[in-house]
Amino acid sequence: MTRRYKSLTEELRERAAKALISYAVFRWESAATLAATLILTALVPDPFGGALPFWRWWFWSLFGIVAEALIVVTSIYDPEVRERVVGQMFREKFNPREIATEDYRHKVARALEYREQMEVLLQRTRDGALRTHLKATVNDVSDWINSMFTLARRLDHYNSSAVLQQDIKAVPAEIDRLEDRLGAATDARVRQQLEQSLENKRTQQEQLERLESSMERAGLQLDDTLSAMGTVYAQMQLVGAKDIDSGRAQRLRQDIADEVQSLQDVVQTMDEVYTSSGTAALSGGA
């Protein structure tokens, strides 16, 4: 499982390296450097009026290239800039705006904020055992958010499915109607057909009730997950270098692993209910 956490985080960090270069190139400082280089090259090709025989007009271009290189390098190695870029990439990968339900969208956005603050804490920690632990913890939280986002989208699709919501309301009434017809029917073949239809509807209702129960538990799990993530963030700020060997840090990561497994179990249960109730298409959106 650790390998999976790291692959998710490392994938984004590798992409972040390229994104940081693009960010640096399009910073206002880069635009100002380019503008100044062009203006000075065109309007002040010889600022010293011949006092420096070795001066050439293209020196301005050289200075501009050096200045731009410094902007790029400082952007890449600036912890706050890196945190901002990686955080933005996480928001793009786990975009809360893809979730229509406001409550679930807010919870995902809040989880992303926790992760960004954890990343800030990591960048402010000097190299050593503590930083190694915090980095691993942030990696774990990344996968945690992945599972949370999947669960939120499952719930969102459930709530936004007009067909499913209509079935939940209509099936009990259809069962009542079939029972009335069965009670009034006298023809054996008609009764047999009605009994079969009634059995199918009751099976459908049972699956829909299981689905409703599963969704309710999933919603509660989402609430618990956000609370647990807030607790983990608070604990991360309290963990010190002396706690690394004491087992406190390891327990923190184990708590996260347990939460991730709990989320994955809920998602798996939801998928099973979707499949058995004939609504598997809903889970395909996440």
C-alpha positions as protocol buffer text, in pm:
chain_id: "A"
residue {
  index: 1
  type: MET
  ca { x: 0 y: 0 z: 0 }
}
residue {
  index: 2
  type: THR
  ca { x: 288 y: 237 z: 70 }
}
residue {
  index: 3
  type: ARG
  ca { x: 403 y: 195 z: -288 }
}
residue {
  index: 4
  type: ARG
  ca { x: 66 y: 318 z: -408 }
}
residue {
  index: 5
  type: TYR
  ca { x: 79 y: 629 z: -188 }
}
residue {
  index: 6
  type: LYS
  ca { x: 423 y: 720 z: -316 }
}
residue {
  index: 7
  type: SER
  ca { x: 334 y: 664 z: -680 }
}
residue {
  index: 8
  type: LEU
  ca { x: 46 y: 909 z: -654 }
}
residue {
  index: 9
  type: THR
  ca { x: 255 y: 1176 z: -484 }
}
residue {
  index: 10
  type: GLU
  ca { x: 565 y: 1123 z: -692 }
}
residue {
  index: 11
  type: GLU
  ca { x: 361 y: 1142 z: -1010 }
}
residue {
  index: 12
  type: LEU
  ca { x: 235 y: 1484 z: -910 }
}
residue {
  index: 13
  type: ARG
  ca { x: 576 y: 1599 z: -794 }
}
residue {
  index: 14
  type: GLU
  ca { x: 730 y: 1503 z: -1127 }
}
residue {
  index: 15
  type: ARG
  ca { x: 460 y: 1695 z: -1305 }
}
residue {
  index: 16
  type: ALA
  ca { x: 511 y: 1980 z: -1059 }
}
residue {
  index: 17
  type: ALA
  ca { x: 872 y: 2020 z: -1175 }
}
residue {
  index: 18
  type: LYS
  ca { x: 747 y: 2097 z: -1526 }
}
residue {
  index: 19
  type: ALA
  ca { x: 466 y: 2312 z: -1393 }
}
residue {
  index: 20
  type: LEU
  ca { x: 713 y: 2514 z: -1185 }
}
residue {
  index: 21
  type: ILE
  ca { x: 912 y: 2601 z: -1497 }
}
residue {
  index: 22
  type: SER
  ca { x: 596 y: 2719 z: -1671 }
}
residue {
  index: 23
  type: TYR
  ca { x: 497 y: 2912 z: -1359 }
}
residue {
  index: 24
  type: ALA
  ca { x: 837 y: 3082 z: -1346 }
}
residue {
  index: 25
  type: VAL
  ca { x: 832 y: 3173 z: -1715 }
}
residue {
  index: 26
  type: PHE
  ca { x: 491 y: 3336 z: -1684 }
}
residue {
  index: 27
  type: ARG
  ca { x: 555 y: 3523 z: -1357 }
}
residue {
  index: 28
  type: TRP
  ca { x: 525 y: 3901 z: -1372 }
}
residue {
  index: 29
  type: GLU
  ca { x: 896 y: 3923 z: -1292 }
}
residue {
  index: 30
  type: SER
  ca { x: 970 y: 3731 z: -1612 }
}
residue {
  index: 31
  type: ALA
  ca { x: 749 y: 3962 z: -1813 }
}
residue {
  index: 32
  type: ALA
  ca { x: 918 y: 4266 z: -1661 }
}
residue {
  index: 33
  type: THR
  ca { x: 1264 y: 4122 z: -1737 }
}
residue {
  index: 34
  type: LEU
  ca { x: 1170 y: 4054 z: -2099 }
}
residue {
  index: 35
  type: ALA
  ca { x: 1021 y: 4402 z: -2142 }
}
residue {
  index: 36
  type: ALA
  ca { x: 1325 y: 4571 z: -1986 }
}
residue {
  index: 37
  type: THR
  ca { x: 1563 y: 4369 z: -2203 }
}
residue {
  index: 38
  type: LEU
  ca { x: 1381 y: 4462 z: -2523 }
}
residue {
  index: 39
  type: ILE
  ca { x: 1355 y: 4830 z: -2430 }
}
residue {
  index: 40
  type: LEU
  ca { x: 1719 y: 4863 z: -2328 }
}
residue {
  index: 41
  type: THR
  ca { x: 1840 y: 4673 z: -2635 }
}
residue {
  index: 42
  type: ALA
  ca { x: 1636 y: 4889 z: -2871 }
}
residue {
  index: 43
  type: LEU
  ca { x: 1664 y: 5230 z: -2705 }
}
residue {
  index: 44
  type: VAL
  ca { x: 1990 y: 5218 z: -2510 }
}
residue {
  index: 45
  type: PRO
  ca { x: 2225 y: 4995 z: -2711 }
}
residue {
  index: 46
  type: ASP
  ca { x: 2531 y: 5183 z: -2575 }
}
residue {
  index: 47
  type: PRO
  ca { x: 2450 y: 5317 z: -2225 }
}
residue {
  index: 48
  type: PHE
  ca { x: 2808 y: 5433 z: -2170 }
}
residue {
  index: 49
  type: GLY
  ca { x: 2839 y: 5641 z: -2486 }
}
residue {
  index: 50
  type: GLY
  ca { x: 3149 y: 5462 z: -2607 }
}
residue {
  index: 51
  type: ALA
  ca { x: 3331 y: 5491 z: -2271 }
}
residue {
  index: 52
  type: LEU
  ca { x: 3350 y: 5111 z: -2261 }
}
residue {
  index: 53
  type: PRO
  ca { x: 3489 y: 4992 z: -2595 }
}
residue {
  index: 54
  type: PHE
  ca { x: 3413 y: 4628 z: -2518 }
}
residue {
  index: 55
  type: TRP
  ca { x: 3040 y: 4694 z: -2465 }
}
residue {
  index: 56
  type: ARG
  ca { x: 2808 y: 4537 z: -2720 }
}
residue {
  index: 57
  type: TRP
  ca { x: 2435 y: 4591 z: -2762 }
}
residue {
  index: 58
  type: TRP
  ca { x: 2365 y: 4219 z: -2716 }
}
residue {
  index: 59
  type: PHE
  ca { x: 2500 y: 4236 z: -2362 }
}
residue {
  index: 60
  type: TRP
  ca { x: 2150 y: 4343 z: -2258 }
}
residue {
  index: 61
  type: SER
  ca { x: 2015 y: 4015 z: -2398 }
}
residue {
  index: 62
  type: LEU
  ca { x: 2280 y: 3825 z: -2203 }
}
residue {
  index: 63
  type: PHE
  ca { x: 2185 y: 4002 z: -1881 }
}
residue {
  index: 64
  type: GLY
  ca { x: 1819 y: 3929 z: -1954 }
}
residue {
  index: 65
  type: ILE
  ca { x: 1888 y: 3558 z: -2003 }
}
residue {
  index: 66
  type: VAL
  ca { x: 2084 y: 3542 z: -1675 }
}
residue {
  index: 67
  type: ALA
  ca { x: 1807 y: 3726 z: -1489 }
}
residue {
  index: 68
  type: GLU
  ca { x: 1541 y: 3493 z: -1632 }
}
residue {
  index: 69
  type: ALA
  ca { x: 1747 y: 3187 z: -1536 }
}
residue {
  index: 70
  type: LEU
  ca { x: 1770 y: 3315 z: -1179 }
}
residue {
  index: 71
  type: ILE
  ca { x: 1393 y: 3366 z: -1169 }
}
residue {
  index: 72
  type: VAL
  ca { x: 1335 y: 3009 z: -1288 }
}
residue {
  index: 73
  type: VAL
  ca { x: 1586 y: 2857 z: -1047 }
}
residue {
  index: 74
  type: THR
  ca { x: 1459 y: 3049 z: -744 }
}
residue {
  index: 75
  type: SER
  ca { x: 1101 y: 2955 z: -834 }
}
residue {
  index: 76
  type: ILE
  ca { x: 1183 y: 2586 z: -858 }
}
residue {
  index: 77
  type: TYR
  ca { x: 1364 y: 2577 z: -524 }
}
residue {
  index: 78
  type: ASP
  ca { x: 1128 y: 2810 z: -336 }
}
residue {
  index: 79
  type: PRO
  ca { x: 934 y: 2586 z: -90 }
}
residue {
  index: 80
  type: GLU
  ca { x: 631 y: 2817 z: -82 }
}
residue {
  index: 81
  type: VAL
  ca { x: 612 y: 2833 z: -461 }
}
residue {
  index: 82
  type: ARG
  ca { x: 645 y: 2455 z: -487 }
}
residue {
  index: 83
  type: GLU
  ca { x: 373 y: 2408 z: -226 }
}
residue {
  index: 84
  type: ARG
  ca { x: 146 y: 2646 z: -416 }
}
residue {
  index: 85
  type: VAL
  ca { x: 200 y: 2469 z: -747 }
}
residue {
  index: 86
  type: VAL
  ca { x: 159 y: 2116 z: -604 }
}
residue {
  index: 87
  type: GLY
  ca { x: -150 y: 2229 z: -415 }
}
residue {
  index: 88
  type: GLN
  ca { x: -298 y: 2365 z: -737 }
}
residue {
  index: 89
  type: MET
  ca { x: -224 y: 2037 z: -914 }
}
residue {
  index: 90
  type: PHE
  ca { x: -403 y: 1847 z: -641 }
}
residue {
  index: 91
  type: ARG
  ca { x: -702 y: 2076 z: -680 }
}
residue {
  index: 92
  type: GLU
  ca { x: -700 y: 2004 z: -1051 }
}
residue {
  index: 93
  type: LYS
  ca { x: -674 y: 1627 z: -1002 }
}
residue {
  index: 94
  type: PHE
  ca { x: -932 y: 1623 z: -722 }
}
residue {
  index: 95
  type: ASN
  ca { x: -1137 y: 1921 z: -835 }
}
residue {
  index: 96
  type: PRO
  ca { x: -1415 y: 1993 z: -584 }
}
residue {
  index: 97
  type: ARG
  ca { x: -1612 y: 2169 z: -859 }
}
residue {
  index: 98
  type: GLU
  ca { x: -1670 y: 1830 z: -1020 }
}
residue {
  index: 99
  type: ILE
  ca { x: -1897 y: 1750 z: -724 }
}
residue {
  index: 100
  type: ALA
  ca { x: -2243 y: 1901 z: -759 }
}
residue {
  index: 101
  type: THR
  ca { x: -2360 y: 1846 z: -400 }
}
residue {
  index: 102
  type: GLU
  ca { x: -2248 y: 2146 z: -197 }
}
residue {
  index: 103
  type: ASP
  ca { x: -2190 y: 1955 z: 127 }
}
residue {
  index: 104
  type: TYR
  ca { x: -1964 y: 1695 z: -34 }
}
residue {
  index: 105
  type: ARG
  ca { x: -1787 y: 1961 z: -240 }
}
residue {
  index: 106
  type: HIS
  ca { x: -1710 y: 2157 z: 76 }
}
residue {
  index: 107
  type: LYS
  ca { x: -1571 y: 1849 z: 252 }
}
residue {
  index: 108
  type: VAL
  ca { x: -1335 y: 1768 z: -36 }
}
residue {
  index: 109
  type: ALA
  ca { x: -1220 y: 2131 z: -52 }
}
residue {
  index: 110
  type: ARG
  ca { x: -1156 y: 2128 z: 323 }
}
residue {
  index: 111
  type: ALA
  ca { x: -954 y: 1807 z: 294 }
}
residue {
  index: 112
  type: LEU
  ca { x: -740 y: 1968 z: 24 }
}
residue {
  index: 113
  type: GLU
  ca { x: -679 y: 2265 z: 253 }
}
residue {
  index: 114
  type: TYR
  ca { x: -558 y: 2030 z: 527 }
}
residue {
  index: 115
  type: ARG
  ca { x: -318 y: 1867 z: 285 }
}
residue {
  index: 116
  type: GLU
  ca { x: -183 y: 2204 z: 169 }
}
residue {
  index: 117
  type: GLN
  ca { x: -116 y: 2305 z: 529 }
}
residue {
  index: 118
  type: MET
  ca { x: 58 y: 1972 z: 587 }
}
residue {
  index: 119
  type: GLU
  ca { x: 274 y: 2043 z: 282 }
}
residue {
  index: 120
  type: VAL
  ca { x: 365 y: 2384 z: 427 }
}
residue {
  index: 121
  type: LEU
  ca { x: 462 y: 2215 z: 754 }
}
residue {
  index: 122
  type: LEU
  ca { x: 678 y: 1970 z: 559 }
}
residue {
  index: 123
  type: GLN
  ca { x: 858 y: 2244 z: 364 }
}
residue {
  index: 124
  type: ARG
  ca { x: 938 y: 2428 z: 686 }
}
residue {
  index: 125
  type: THR
  ca { x: 1097 y: 2121 z: 846 }
}
residue {
  index: 126
  type: ARG
  ca { x: 1471 y: 2075 z: 809 }
}
residue {
  index: 127
  type: ASP
  ca { x: 1621 y: 1759 z: 663 }
}
residue {
  index: 128
  type: GLY
  ca { x: 1634 y: 1467 z: 899 }
}
residue {
  index: 129
  type: ALA
  ca { x: 1422 y: 1187 z: 1041 }
}
residue {
  index: 130
  type: LEU
  ca { x: 1132 y: 1421 z: 1118 }
}
residue {
  index: 131
  type: ARG
  ca { x: 1117 y: 1556 z: 764 }
}
residue {
  index: 132
  type: THR
  ca { x: 1132 y: 1202 z: 624 }
}
residue {
  index: 133
  type: HIS
  ca { x: 840 y: 1105 z: 844 }
}
residue {
  index: 134
  type: LEU
  ca { x: 637 y: 1413 z: 755 }
}
residue {
  index: 135
  type: LYS
  ca { x: 697 y: 1357 z: 384 }
}
residue {
  index: 136
  type: ALA
  ca { x: 577 y: 998 z: 414 }
}
residue {
  index: 137
  type: THR
  ca { x: 272 y: 1116 z: 607 }
}
residue {
  index: 138
  type: VAL
  ca { x: 184 y: 1374 z: 340 }
}
residue {
  index: 139
  type: ASN
  ca { x: 219 y: 1097 z: 81 }
}
residue {
  index: 140
  type: ASP
  ca { x: -26 y: 886 z: 281 }
}
residue {
  index: 141
  type: VAL
  ca { x: -269 y: 1176 z: 308 }
}
residue {
  index: 142
  type: SER
  ca { x: -256 y: 1215 z: -70 }
}
residue {
  index: 143
  type: ASP
  ca { x: -397 y: 867 z: -114 }
}
residue {
  index: 144
  type: TRP
  ca { x: -642 y: 938 z: 166 }
}
residue {
  index: 145
  type: ILE
  ca { x: -779 y: 1230 z: -34 }
}
residue {
  index: 146
  type: ASN
  ca { x: -796 y: 1009 z: -342 }
}
residue {
  index: 147
  type: SER
  ca { x: -1023 y: 763 z: -157 }
}
residue {
  index: 148
  type: MET
  ca { x: -1226 y: 1047 z: -5 }
}
residue {
  index: 149
  type: PHE
  ca { x: -1277 y: 1206 z: -346 }
}
residue {
  index: 150
  type: THR
  ca { x: -1393 y: 873 z: -489 }
}
residue {
  index: 151
  type: LEU
  ca { x: -1644 y: 831 z: -207 }
}
residue {
  index: 152
  type: ALA
  ca { x: -1772 y: 1188 z: -246 }
}
residue {
  index: 153
  type: ARG
  ca { x: -1829 y: 1135 z: -618 }
}
residue {
  index: 154
  type: ARG
  ca { x: -2014 y: 809 z: -552 }
}
residue {
  index: 155
  type: LEU
  ca { x: -2246 y: 993 z: -314 }
}
residue {
  index: 156
  type: ASP
  ca { x: -2283 y: 1280 z: -557 }
}
residue {
  index: 157
  type: HIS
  ca { x: -2385 y: 1048 z: -842 }
}
residue {
  index: 158
  type: TYR
  ca { x: -2633 y: 875 z: -613 }
}
residue {
  index: 159
  type: ASN
  ca { x: -2798 y: 1202 z: -514 }
}
residue {
  index: 160
  type: SER
  ca { x: -2805 y: 1337 z: -869 }
}
residue {
  index: 161
  type: SER
  ca { x: -2949 y: 1023 z: -1032 }
}
residue {
  index: 162
  type: ALA
  ca { x: -3306 y: 1117 z: -1121 }
}
residue {
  index: 163
  type: VAL
  ca { x: -3385 y: 761 z: -1232 }
}
residue {
  index: 164
  type: LEU
  ca { x: -3264 y: 610 z: -906 }
}
residue {
  index: 165
  type: GLN
  ca { x: -3445 y: 864 z: -691 }
}
residue {
  index: 166
  type: GLN
  ca { x: -3761 y: 806 z: -892 }
}
residue {
  index: 167
  type: ASP
  ca { x: -3732 y: 429 z: -840 }
}
residue {
  index: 168
  type: ILE
  ca { x: -3693 y: 475 z: -464 }
}
residue {
  index: 169
  type: LYS
  ca { x: -4025 y: 661 z: -455 }
}
residue {
  index: 170
  type: ALA
  ca { x: -4212 y: 461 z: -720 }
}
residue {
  index: 171
  type: VAL
  ca { x: -4128 y: 97 z: -636 }
}
residue {
  index: 172
  type: PRO
  ca { x: -4326 y: 80 z: -304 }
}
residue {
  index: 173
  type: ALA
  ca { x: -4634 y: 217 z: -481 }
}
residue {
  index: 174
  type: GLU
  ca { x: -4589 y: -35 z: -763 }
}
residue {
  index: 175
  type: ILE
  ca { x: -4568 y: -317 z: -508 }
}
residue {
  index: 176
  type: ASP
  ca { x: -4894 y: -201 z: -349 }
}
residue {
  index: 177
  type: ARG
  ca { x: -5059 y: -188 z: -690 }
}
residue {
  index: 178
  type: LEU
  ca { x: -4942 y: -539 z: -781 }
}
residue {
  index: 179
  type: GLU
  ca { x: -5060 y: -676 z: -447 }
}
residue {
  index: 180
  type: ASP
  ca { x: -5405 y: -526 z: -505 }
}
residue {
  index: 181
  type: ARG
  ca { x: -5420 y: -675 z: -854 }
}
residue {
  index: 182
  type: LEU
  ca { x: -5305 y: -1012 z: -723 }
}
residue {
  index: 183
  type: GLY
  ca { x: -5575 y: -1009 z: -459 }
}
residue {
  index: 184
  type: ALA
  ca { x: -5844 y: -941 z: -720 }
}
residue {
  index: 185
  type: ALA
  ca { x: -5712 y: -1178 z: -990 }
}
residue {
  index: 186
  type: THR
  ca { x: -5888 y: -1511 z: -1044 }
}
residue {
  index: 187
  type: ASP
  ca { x: -5714 y: -1642 z: -1357 }
}
residue {
  index: 188
  type: ALA
  ca { x: -5431 y: -1879 z: -1267 }
}
residue {
  index: 189
  type: ARG
  ca { x: -5200 y: -1765 z: -1545 }
}
residue {
  index: 190
  type: VAL
  ca { x: -5258 y: -1399 z: -1459 }
}
residue {
  index: 191
  type: ARG
  ca { x: -5191 y: -1470 z: -1091 }
}
residue {
  index: 192
  type: GLN
  ca { x: -4868 y: -1651 z: -1180 }
}
residue {
  index: 193
  type: GLN
  ca { x: -4750 y: -1355 z: -1385 }
}
residue {
  index: 194
  type: LEU
  ca { x: -4845 y: -1109 z: -1111 }
}
residue {
  index: 195
  type: GLU
  ca { x: -4664 y: -1316 z: -849 }
}
residue {
  index: 196
  type: GLN
  ca { x: -4349 y: -1313 z: -1061 }
}
residue {
  index: 197
  type: SER
  ca { x: -4373 y: -938 z: -1116 }
}
residue {
  index: 198
  type: LEU
  ca { x: -4434 y: -884 z: -746 }
}
residue {
  index: 199
  type: GLU
  ca { x: -4131 y: -1094 z: -655 }
}
residue {
  index: 200
  type: ASN
  ca { x: -3913 y: -892 z: -894 }
}
residue {
  index: 201
  type: LYS
  ca { x: -4037 y: -563 z: -750 }
}
residue {
  index: 202
  type: ARG
  ca { x: -3978 y: -678 z: -394 }
}
residue {
  index: 203
  type: THR
  ca { x: -3624 y: -781 z: -487 }
}
residue {
  index: 204
  type: GLN
  ca { x: -3571 y: -438 z: -644 }
}
residue {
  index: 205
  type: GLN
  ca { x: -3706 y: -267 z: -333 }
}
residue {
  index: 206
  type: GLU
  ca { x: -3475 y: -472 z: -111 }
}
residue {
  index: 207
  type: GLN
  ca { x: -3174 y: -369 z: -319 }
}
residue {
  index: 208
  type: LEU
  ca { x: -3281 y: -5 z: -319 }
}
residue {
  index: 209
  type: GLU
  ca { x: -3315 y: -13 z: 59 }
}
residue {
  index: 210
  type: ARG
  ca { x: -2966 y: -162 z: 83 }
}
residue {
  index: 211
  type: LEU
  ca { x: -2842 y: 113 z: -143 }
}
residue {
  index: 212
  type: GLU
  ca { x: -3006 y: 383 z: 69 }
}
residue {
  index: 213
  type: SER
  ca { x: -2853 y: 235 z: 382 }
}
residue {
  index: 214
  type: SER
  ca { x: -2512 y: 214 z: 214 }
}
residue {
  index: 215
  type: MET
  ca { x: -2531 y: 577 z: 105 }
}
residue {
  index: 216
  type: GLU
  ca { x: -2627 y: 690 z: 453 }
}
residue {
  index: 217
  type: ARG
  ca { x: -2331 y: 507 z: 606 }
}
residue {
  index: 218
  type: ALA
  ca { x: -2104 y: 648 z: 336 }
}
residue {
  index: 219
  type: GLY
  ca { x: -2217 y: 1002 z: 415 }
}
residue {
  index: 220
  type: LEU
  ca { x: -2137 y: 948 z: 782 }
}
residue {
  index: 221
  type: GLN
  ca { x: -1799 y: 800 z: 686 }
}
residue {
  index: 222
  type: LEU
  ca { x: -1720 y: 1113 z: 488 }
}
residue {
  index: 223
  type: ASP
  ca { x: -1791 y: 1327 z: 794 }
}
residue {
  index: 224
  type: ASP
  ca { x: -1575 y: 1103 z: 1012 }
}
residue {
  index: 225
  type: THR
  ca { x: -1294 y: 1113 z: 757 }
}
residue {
  index: 226
  type: LEU
  ca { x: -1280 y: 1492 z: 751 }
}
residue {
  index: 227
  type: SER
  ca { x: -1274 y: 1505 z: 1131 }
}
residue {
  index: 228
  type: ALA
  ca { x: -996 y: 1245 z: 1138 }
}
residue {
  index: 229
  type: MET
  ca { x: -795 y: 1443 z: 885 }
}
residue {
  index: 230
  type: GLY
  ca { x: -821 y: 1753 z: 1103 }
}
residue {
  index: 231
  type: THR
  ca { x: -700 y: 1548 z: 1399 }
}
residue {
  index: 232
  type: VAL
  ca { x: -405 y: 1415 z: 1197 }
}
residue {
  index: 233
  type: TYR
  ca { x: -309 y: 1769 z: 1095 }
}
residue {
  index: 234
  type: ALA
  ca { x: -309 y: 1877 z: 1460 }
}
residue {
  index: 235
  type: GLN
  ca { x: -100 y: 1573 z: 1556 }
}
residue {
  index: 236
  type: MET
  ca { x: 150 y: 1644 z: 1281 }
}
residue {
  index: 237
  type: GLN
  ca { x: 221 y: 1982 z: 1436 }
}
residue {
  index: 238
  type: LEU
  ca { x: 287 y: 1819 z: 1771 }
}
residue {
  index: 239
  type: VAL
  ca { x: 516 y: 1543 z: 1649 }
}
residue {
  index: 240
  type: GLY
  ca { x: 880 y: 1626 z: 1719 }
}
residue {
  index: 241
  type: ALA
  ca { x: 1208 y: 1462 z: 1630 }
}
residue {
  index: 242
  type: LYS
  ca { x: 1212 y: 1281 z: 1966 }
}
residue {
  index: 243
  type: ASP
  ca { x: 879 y: 1116 z: 1880 }
}
residue {
  index: 244
  type: ILE
  ca { x: 1010 y: 944 z: 1567 }
}
residue {
  index: 245
  type: ASP
  ca { x: 1176 y: 663 z: 1760 }
}
residue {
  index: 246
  type: SER
  ca { x: 908 y: 646 z: 2029 }
}
residue {
  index: 247
  type: GLY
  ca { x: 648 y: 499 z: 1796 }
}
residue {
  index: 248
  type: ARG
  ca { x: 417 y: 800 z: 1807 }
}
residue {
  index: 249
  type: ALA
  ca { x: 493 y: 891 z: 1446 }
}
residue {
  index: 250
  type: GLN
  ca { x: 442 y: 532 z: 1332 }
}
residue {
  index: 251
  type: ARG
  ca { x: 105 y: 521 z: 1508 }
}
residue {
  index: 252
  type: LEU
  ca { x: 4 y: 838 z: 1327 }
}
residue {
  index: 253
  type: ARG
  ca { x: 75 y: 680 z: 989 }
}
residue {
  index: 254
  type: GLN
  ca { x: -105 y: 362 z: 1093 }
}
residue {
  index: 255
  type: ASP
  ca { x: -410 y: 570 z: 1185 }
}
residue {
  index: 256
  type: ILE
  ca { x: -408 y: 716 z: 835 }
}
residue {
  index: 257
  type: ALA
  ca { x: -370 y: 370 z: 680 }
}
residue {
  index: 258
  type: ASP
  ca { x: -669 y: 249 z: 883 }
}
residue {
  index: 259
  type: GLU
  ca { x: -878 y: 544 z: 766 }
}
residue {
  index: 260
  type: VAL
  ca { x: -782 y: 482 z: 402 }
}
residue {
  index: 261
  type: GLN
  ca { x: -875 y: 114 z: 435 }
}
residue {
  index: 262
  type: SER
  ca { x: -1207 y: 210 z: 594 }
}
residue {
  index: 263
  type: LEU
  ca { x: -1286 y: 441 z: 303 }
}
residue {
  index: 264
  type: GLN
  ca { x: -1190 y: 175 z: 51 }
}
residue {
  index: 265
  type: ASP
  ca { x: -1415 y: -76 z: 228 }
}
residue {
  index: 266
  type: VAL
  ca { x: -1708 y: 164 z: 208 }
}
residue {
  index: 267
  type: VAL
  ca { x: -1647 y: 229 z: -162 }
}
residue {
  index: 268
  type: GLN
  ca { x: -1623 y: -145 z: -230 }
}
residue {
  index: 269
  type: THR
  ca { x: -1949 y: -207 z: -45 }
}
residue {
  index: 270
  type: MET
  ca { x: -2119 y: 68 z: -245 }
}
residue {
  index: 271
  type: ASP
  ca { x: -1995 y: -82 z: -571 }
}
residue {
  index: 272
  type: GLU
  ca { x: -2127 y: -423 z: -470 }
}
residue {
  index: 273
  type: VAL
  ca { x: -2468 y: -278 z: -390 }
}
residue {
  index: 274
  type: TYR
  ca { x: -2469 y: -83 z: -717 }
}
residue {
  index: 275
  type: THR
  ca { x: -2395 y: -403 z: -908 }
}
residue {
  index: 276
  type: SER
  ca { x: -2652 y: -616 z: -729 }
}
residue {
  index: 277
  type: SER
  ca { x: -2921 y: -348 z: -768 }
}
residue {
  index: 278
  type: GLY
  ca { x: -2853 y: -305 z: -1138 }
}
residue {
  index: 279
  type: THR
  ca { x: -2718 y: 50 z: -1102 }
}
residue {
  index: 280
  type: ALA
  ca { x: -2352 y: -20 z: -1165 }
}
residue {
  index: 281
  type: ALA
  ca { x: -2341 y: 256 z: -1426 }
}
residue {
  index: 282
  type: LEU
  ca { x: -2353 y: 511 z: -1147 }
}
residue {
  index: 283
  type: SER
  ca { x: -2018 y: 403 z: -1010 }
}
residue {
  index: 284
  type: GLY
  ca { x: -1849 y: 448 z: -1345 }
}
residue {
  index: 285
  type: GLY
  ca { x: -1840 y: 826 z: -1308 }
}
residue {
  index: 286
  type: ALA
  ca { x: -1590 y: 817 z: -1026 }
}
